[in-house]
Amino acid sequence: MADQEATGGGGDRPRVFSGMQPSGEAHLGNYLGALQQWVQLQESYECYFCIVDEHAITGEFTPAELPDRVFDLAVSFLAVGLDPERSTIFVQSDVPEHVRLAWIFNAVTPVGDLERMTQYKDKSSRRESVPAGLLNYPILQAADILLYRAQKVPVGEDQVQHLELAREIARRWNARFGTLFPEPQAILSQAGRIVGLDGAGKMSKSMGNTVGILDEPEEIWARVRTAVTDPQRIRKNDPGRPEVCNVFSLHQHFTPAERIPDIEGQCRAGTRGCVECKQILAENIAEHFAGTRERARELKAHPDRVREILDAGAARARREAAQTLDEVRERMGMVWRGRLQPTGRPG
Ligand code: TRP
């Protein structure tokens, strides 16, 4: 049975699953690294997009803030164009099958595999007491994906290792209990690594180096003006090196292609100062997200609509998830009622 090819979930279109932690309104890193691509994938795949609150609680978090973070990320999802008519958009903890399958995968995954994960090593080294959830995090991620028998998973470079482990879990479970799960493949984000405004590391909320996609134009400018540029450019007319400048790399995402040679050329020649260059960038970012801001305003004015969309998404996800979990439990001998036979034993 184990050498048989598992069929993925979904009908004629292959299925995609991806998740994002509820860190509130999305920022440029979330957008370029994930959301922009998710919107495109809806054209050719049957998509599940999940707000992973059960992953979020494995790190530092404030309970009072979590509901808003979930809601604000949902608004961002919808405002950029994730479409609840075509895709299943939901909150992880609304579908209890995720943790149930994760527990089952806990039983078939060697601790050594988890301890080897780069993200685990990095995060655990910075903590005095390491929650078991941090170690088991990739198991929950594997459960997210395999619960829907998704074939494709759009992720950034930093999640490739977790996805390899998800494949390994699928292989191991299939070998032992009979082929059920397809081995999910990554769709790597084309945007590459999105560096924060400080030019130091990955753009992330906890680093405070982001620009929010729903920020108003003044806020965008206030953020972008603080961006670090080529450190060798000290005076306004010094020649710059666009290839090392993060402002230039953002221009490549948000400034119309026909204007890029001018941005690049003037930087190299030192004929346009960094402040003006940043002003152009801020305007183009604001312009790019004008429609998104408008849709977000509308959604925030009608929070019930957002709730209804997430409720409907969770209901749809649960139907699918329950089928997979039933099959898993059946094959593992965890459905015992159907096996009851009178044996004629006395008393
Ligand atoms: N771990 C992912 C991240 O931090 C989020 C995530 C959770 C995810 N479950 C997933 C991504 C399933 C893809 C598929 O970015």
Short mmCIF file of C-alpha atoms in Angstrom, two decimals, residues 13 42 78 82-89 309 316:
data_model
loop_
_atom_site.label_atom_id
_atom_site.label_comp_id
_atom_site.label_asym_id
_atom_site.label_seq_id
_atom_site.Cartn_x
_atom_site.Cartn_y
_atom_site.Cartn_z
CA ARG A 13 -7.42 22.11 -9.26
CA GLN A 42 -6.11 31.68 -6.35
CA LEU A 78 -9.35 40.36 2.42
CA LEU A 82 -7.83 37.02 -0.97
CA ASP A 83 -11.30 36.06 -2.07
CA PRO A 84 -13.55 34.10 0.30
CA GLU A 85 -15.67 32.99 -2.66
CA ARG A 86 -12.74 31.16 -4.20
CA SER A 87 -10.52 30.39 -1.20
CA THR A 88 -11.07 29.03 2.28
CA ILE A 89 -9.92 31.71 4.72
CA ILE A 309 -16.34 35.19 6.35
CA ARG A 316 -15.77 24.62 5.17
#
